[in-house]
């Protein structure tokens, strides 16, 4: 499980909750970890470029695999939500490029959902009914290169609004805003850890993905689709041979993926009940 936060003040409540310790060997970023719980946290600094770099750095130094959870926690502005309320992101938009991403909604969270607009400068006007931050558009596309989209999420705590603008926000206020939301964040972490365990179990059952990637080239998004298709196959048709002349005759990764997905979609779903 991996946290990416911009500020040390945002990190302190999480460091305390999970008894994390600083890793002296890392100098590019401040990294905290706990070997017993396999939780790691990195402090990126402000801005999407730093968030992207920190996410990639933590992936490398932690040896994270494609079944690891990632959570970006921090503060954000919102026009009308009260200070201290927490939002879970269902859409991330980079204000500079207009590009958007849509985080999976597979986990349950005791907070409102909101669009998150990532800006390059502090937002004071709140032009839309969205939350505003400065890291999500750097964090999310990088984290989803390393892990399945279902395991990558952003949660933000409202630190400023029209009635209490960011200009009056003090550094000490940040920690006091995050701390009361730690139980809710911990609930999300528990769900992500359960997803990690489920993903590990399914991966252990599925056919070796290397057999496919060594034969054909797949894009990052195609790899995610391939993993999901193989998981479904292992659950619904574990005793049935997937490889045959049709699949082996696929000209490229896209063709092989279409063949596999077509077969998986045609599999019957058998519901069983215990008497």
Coordinates of C-alpha atoms in Angstrom, one line a residue:
X1 CA 0.0 0.0 0.0
X2 CA 1.5 3.4 -1.1
X3 CA 0.6 6.9 0.0
X4 CA 1.6 9.9 -2.1
X5 CA 1.2 13.3 -0.3
X6 CA 2.4 16.7 -1.1
X7 CA 3.2 18.1 2.3
X8 CA 4.7 16.8 5.5
X9 CA 1.8 18.4 7.4
X10 CA -0.6 16.2 5.3
X11 CA 1.6 13.1 6.0
X12 CA 2.0 13.4 9.8
X13 CA -1.5 12.1 10.8
X14 CA -0.9 9.1 8.5
X15 CA 2.7 8.5 9.8
X16 CA 1.3 8.5 13.3
X17 CA -1.7 6.2 12.4
X18 CA 0.5 3.5 10.8
X19 CA 3.7 4.0 12.9
X20 CA 5.8 4.8 9.9
X21 CA 9.5 5.6 10.1
X22 CA 11.6 7.7 7.9
X23 CA 14.0 5.9 5.5
X24 CA 17.4 7.7 5.7
X25 CA 18.7 6.1 2.6
X26 CA 16.3 8.1 0.4
X27 CA 17.5 11.6 -0.4
X28 CA 15.5 12.6 -3.5
X29 CA 12.2 12.5 -1.5
X30 CA 11.2 11.9 2.1
X31 CA 10.0 8.3 2.3
X32 CA 8.4 6.6 5.3
X33 CA 7.6 2.9 5.7
X34 CA 6.6 0.1 8.0
X35 CA 7.9 -3.3 7.1
X36 CA 5.3 -5.2 9.1
X37 CA 2.3 -3.6 7.4
X38 CA 4.0 -3.1 4.0
X39 CA 2.8 0.5 3.9
X40 CA 4.9 3.2 2.4
X41 CA 4.5 7.0 2.1
X42 CA 6.3 9.6 0.1
X43 CA 6.2 13.4 0.4
X44 CA 6.3 14.8 -3.1
X45 CA 6.2 18.5 -2.7
X46 CA 3.6 20.8 -4.3
X47 CA 2.7 20.4 -8.0
X48 CA 1.9 17.7 -10.5
X49 CA 5.4 17.3 -11.8
X50 CA 6.8 16.6 -8.4
X51 CA 3.8 14.3 -7.7
X52 CA 4.5 12.3 -10.8
X53 CA 8.2 12.1 -10.0
X54 CA 7.6 11.0 -6.5
X55 CA 5.1 8.3 -7.6
X56 CA 7.6 6.9 -10.0
X57 CA 10.4 7.0 -7.4
X58 CA 8.3 5.2 -4.8
X59 CA 7.4 2.5 -7.3
X60 CA 11.0 1.9 -8.0
X61 CA 12.4 2.0 -4.5
X62 CA 9.5 -0.1 -3.0
X63 CA 9.6 -2.8 -5.7
X64 CA 5.8 -2.4 -6.0
X65 CA 4.0 -4.8 -8.3
X66 CA 0.9 -4.4 -10.4
X67 CA -1.3 -5.5 -7.5
X68 CA -0.3 -2.7 -5.1
X69 CA -2.7 0.0 -3.9
X70 CA -2.0 3.7 -4.4
X71 CA -3.7 6.6 -2.6
X72 CA -3.1 10.3 -3.0
X73 CA -4.2 12.1 0.1
X74 CA -4.1 15.9 0.6
X75 CA -5.9 19.2 0.8
X76 CA -8.1 20.8 -1.8
X77 CA -10.2 23.8 -2.3
X78 CA -14.0 23.8 -3.1
X79 CA -16.5 26.5 -3.6
X80 CA -19.2 25.4 -1.2
X81 CA -18.2 22.3 0.8
X82 CA -17.4 23.0 4.5
X83 CA -13.8 23.0 5.7
X84 CA -12.6 19.6 6.8
X85 CA -15.0 17.6 4.7
X86 CA -13.5 14.8 2.6
X87 CA -14.2 14.0 -1.0
X88 CA -13.3 10.9 -3.1
X89 CA -12.5 11.6 -6.7
X90 CA -14.6 10.2 -9.5
X91 CA -13.0 12.4 -12.2
X92 CA -9.6 14.1 -12.5
X93 CA -9.1 16.9 -15.0
X94 CA -5.8 18.6 -15.7
X95 CA -6.7 22.2 -16.2
X96 CA -3.7 22.9 -18.3
X97 CA -4.2 20.2 -20.9
X98 CA -7.9 19.4 -20.5
X99 CA -7.1 15.7 -20.2
X100 CA -9.4 13.7 -17.8
X101 CA -9.2 10.4 -16.0
X102 CA -11.9 8.5 -14.3
X103 CA -10.9 6.6 -11.1
X104 CA -12.7 3.4 -10.5
X105 CA -15.6 3.5 -8.0
X106 CA -15.2 0.0 -6.7
X107 CA -14.5 1.0 -3.1
X108 CA -17.0 2.4 -0.6
X109 CA -16.1 5.6 1.2
X110 CA -18.1 7.6 3.8
X111 CA -17.6 10.8 1.9
X112 CA -19.0 12.7 -1.1
X113 CA -17.8 12.1 -4.6
X114 CA -16.5 15.0 -6.6
X115 CA -14.6 16.0 -9.7
X116 CA -11.0 17.1 -9.0
X117 CA -9.5 19.8 -11.1
X118 CA -5.7 19.9 -11.0
X119 CA -4.3 23.4 -11.4
X120 CA -0.8 24.8 -11.8
X121 CA -1.5 27.8 -9.5
X122 CA -3.5 28.2 -6.4
X123 CA -7.2 28.5 -7.2
X124 CA -9.1 31.4 -5.6
X125 CA -12.2 31.7 -7.7
X126 CA -13.6 28.1 -7.8
X127 CA -15.2 28.5 -11.2
X128 CA -17.0 25.1 -11.1
X129 CA -18.6 22.8 -8.5
X130 CA -15.4 20.8 -8.2
X131 CA -12.5 20.4 -5.8
X132 CA -9.2 21.9 -6.8
X133 CA -5.7 20.5 -6.1
X134 CA -2.2 20.7 -7.6
X135 CA -1.0 17.0 -7.6
X136 CA -3.7 14.6 -8.8
X137 CA -3.0 15.0 -12.6
X138 CA 0.7 14.0 -11.9
X139 CA -0.1 11.2 -9.5
X140 CA -2.9 9.4 -11.2
X141 CA -1.6 8.7 -14.7
X142 CA 1.7 7.5 -13.3
X143 CA 0.3 5.3 -10.6
X144 CA -2.1 3.6 -13.1
X145 CA 1.0 2.7 -15.3
X146 CA 2.2 0.6 -12.4
X147 CA -1.0 -0.8 -10.9
X148 CA -4.6 -1.7 -11.9
X149 CA -6.9 1.3 -12.0
X150 CA -9.2 -0.3 -9.3
X151 CA -6.2 0.1 -6.9
X152 CA -5.5 3.8 -7.5
X153 CA -7.5 6.5 -5.8
X154 CA -7.4 10.2 -4.7
X155 CA -9.0 11.5 -1.5
X156 CA -8.9 15.2 -0.6
X157 CA -9.9 17.2 2.5
X158 CA -11.4 20.6 1.9
X159 CA -9.0 23.3 3.2
X160 CA -10.5 26.4 1.7
X161 CA -13.7 27.7 0.1
X162 CA -15.4 31.0 -0.8
X163 CA -16.1 31.8 2.8
X164 CA -12.6 30.9 4.0
X165 CA -10.1 31.5 1.2
X166 CA -6.7 29.8 0.9
X167 CA -5.0 33.1 1.7
X168 CA -5.9 32.6 5.4
X169 CA -4.8 28.9 5.5
X170 CA -1.9 28.4 7.8
X171 CA 0.6 25.6 7.6
X172 CA -0.5 24.3 11.0
X173 CA -4.1 24.2 9.9
X174 CA -3.3 21.5 7.3
X175 CA -2.4 18.8 9.8
X176 CA -5.5 19.6 11.9
X177 CA -7.7 19.3 8.8
X178 CA -6.3 15.9 7.8
X179 CA -6.2 14.3 11.3
X180 CA -10.0 13.9 11.9
X181 CA -10.3 12.2 8.5
X182 CA -7.7 9.6 9.2
X183 CA -10.4 6.9 10.3
X184 CA -12.2 7.4 7.0
X185 CA -8.9 7.2 5.1
X186 CA -8.0 4.1 7.1
X187 CA -11.3 2.5 6.0
X188 CA -10.4 3.1 2.4
X189 CA -6.9 1.7 3.0
X190 CA -8.4 -1.4 4.4
X191 CA -10.6 -1.9 1.4
X192 CA -7.6 -1.3 -0.9
X193 CA -5.6 -3.9 1.0
X194 CA -8.4 -6.4 0.7
X195 CA -8.4 -5.6 -3.1
X196 CA -4.6 -6.2 -3.1
X197 CA -5.1 -9.6 -1.4
X198 CA -7.9 -10.6 -3.8
X199 CA -5.8 -9.5 -6.7
X200 CA -2.8 -11.6 -5.5
X201 CA -5.0 -14.7 -5.1
X202 CA -6.5 -14.3 -8.6
X203 CA -3.1 -13.7 -10.1
X204 CA -1.8 -16.9 -8.5
X205 CA -4.6 -18.8 -10.3
X206 CA -4.4 -17.2 -13.7
X207 CA -2.3 -18.4 -16.7
X208 CA 1.2 -16.8 -16.8
X209 CA 0.9 -13.4 -18.5
X210 CA 4.5 -13.7 -19.6
X211 CA 3.5 -16.4 -22.1
X212 CA 1.3 -13.7 -23.9
X213 CA 3.6 -10.7 -23.6
X214 CA 6.6 -12.7 -24.9
X215 CA 4.7 -13.6 -28.0
X216 CA 2.9 -10.3 -28.7
X217 CA 3.3 -6.6 -27.8
X218 CA 0.6 -5.0 -25.6
X219 CA 0.2 -1.4 -24.7
X220 CA -0.2 -0.5 -21.0
X221 CA -4.0 -0.3 -21.3
X222 CA -4.1 -3.6 -23.2
X223 CA -2.0 -5.2 -20.4
X224 CA -4.6 -4.2 -17.9
X225 CA -7.4 -5.6 -20.1
X226 CA -5.4 -8.8 -20.6
X227 CA -5.0 -9.3 -16.8
X228 CA -8.7 -8.8 -16.3
X229 CA -9.6 -11.2 -19.1
X230 CA -7.2 -13.9 -17.7
X231 CA -8.6 -13.5 -14.2
X232 CA -12.1 -14.0 -15.5
X233 CA -11.0 -17.0 -17.5
X234 CA -9.3 -18.6 -14.4
X235 CA -12.5 -18.1 -12.4
X236 CA -15.0 -19.4 -15.0
X237 CA -13.0 -21.9 -17.1
X238 CA -9.9 -22.9 -15.1
X239 CA -10.1 -26.5 -16.5
X240 CA -10.4 -25.4 -20.1
X241 CA -7.4 -24.8 -22.4
X242 CA -7.2 -21.2 -23.6
X243 CA -4.5 -21.7 -26.1
X244 CA -5.5 -23.1 -29.5
X245 CA -4.7 -22.5 -33.2
X246 CA -7.0 -19.5 -33.4
X247 CA -5.4 -17.7 -30.6
X248 CA -1.9 -18.7 -31.6
X249 CA -2.6 -17.4 -35.1
X250 CA -3.3 -13.8 -33.9
X251 CA -1.2 -11.3 -35.8
X252 CA -0.6 -8.9 -32.9
X253 CA -1.5 -8.2 -29.3
X254 CA -4.7 -6.4 -30.2
X255 CA -5.9 -9.4 -32.1
X256 CA -4.9 -11.8 -29.4
X257 CA -6.7 -9.6 -26.8
X258 CA -9.9 -9.5 -28.9
X259 CA -9.8 -13.3 -29.2
X260 CA -9.4 -13.8 -25.5
X261 CA -12.0 -11.2 -24.5
X262 CA -14.5 -12.7 -27.0
X263 CA -14.1 -16.1 -25.4
X264 CA -14.3 -14.8 -21.9
X265 CA -17.5 -12.9 -22.7
X266 CA -19.0 -16.0 -24.1
X267 CA -18.4 -18.1 -21.0
X268 CA -21.5 -18.9 -18.9
X269 CA -21.7 -17.7 -15.3
X270 CA -22.8 -20.5 -13.1
X271 CA -24.4 -19.5 -9.9
X272 CA -24.3 -22.0 -7.0
X273 CA -26.0 -22.0 -3.7
X274 CA -25.6 -24.0 -0.5
X275 CA -28.5 -25.9 0.9

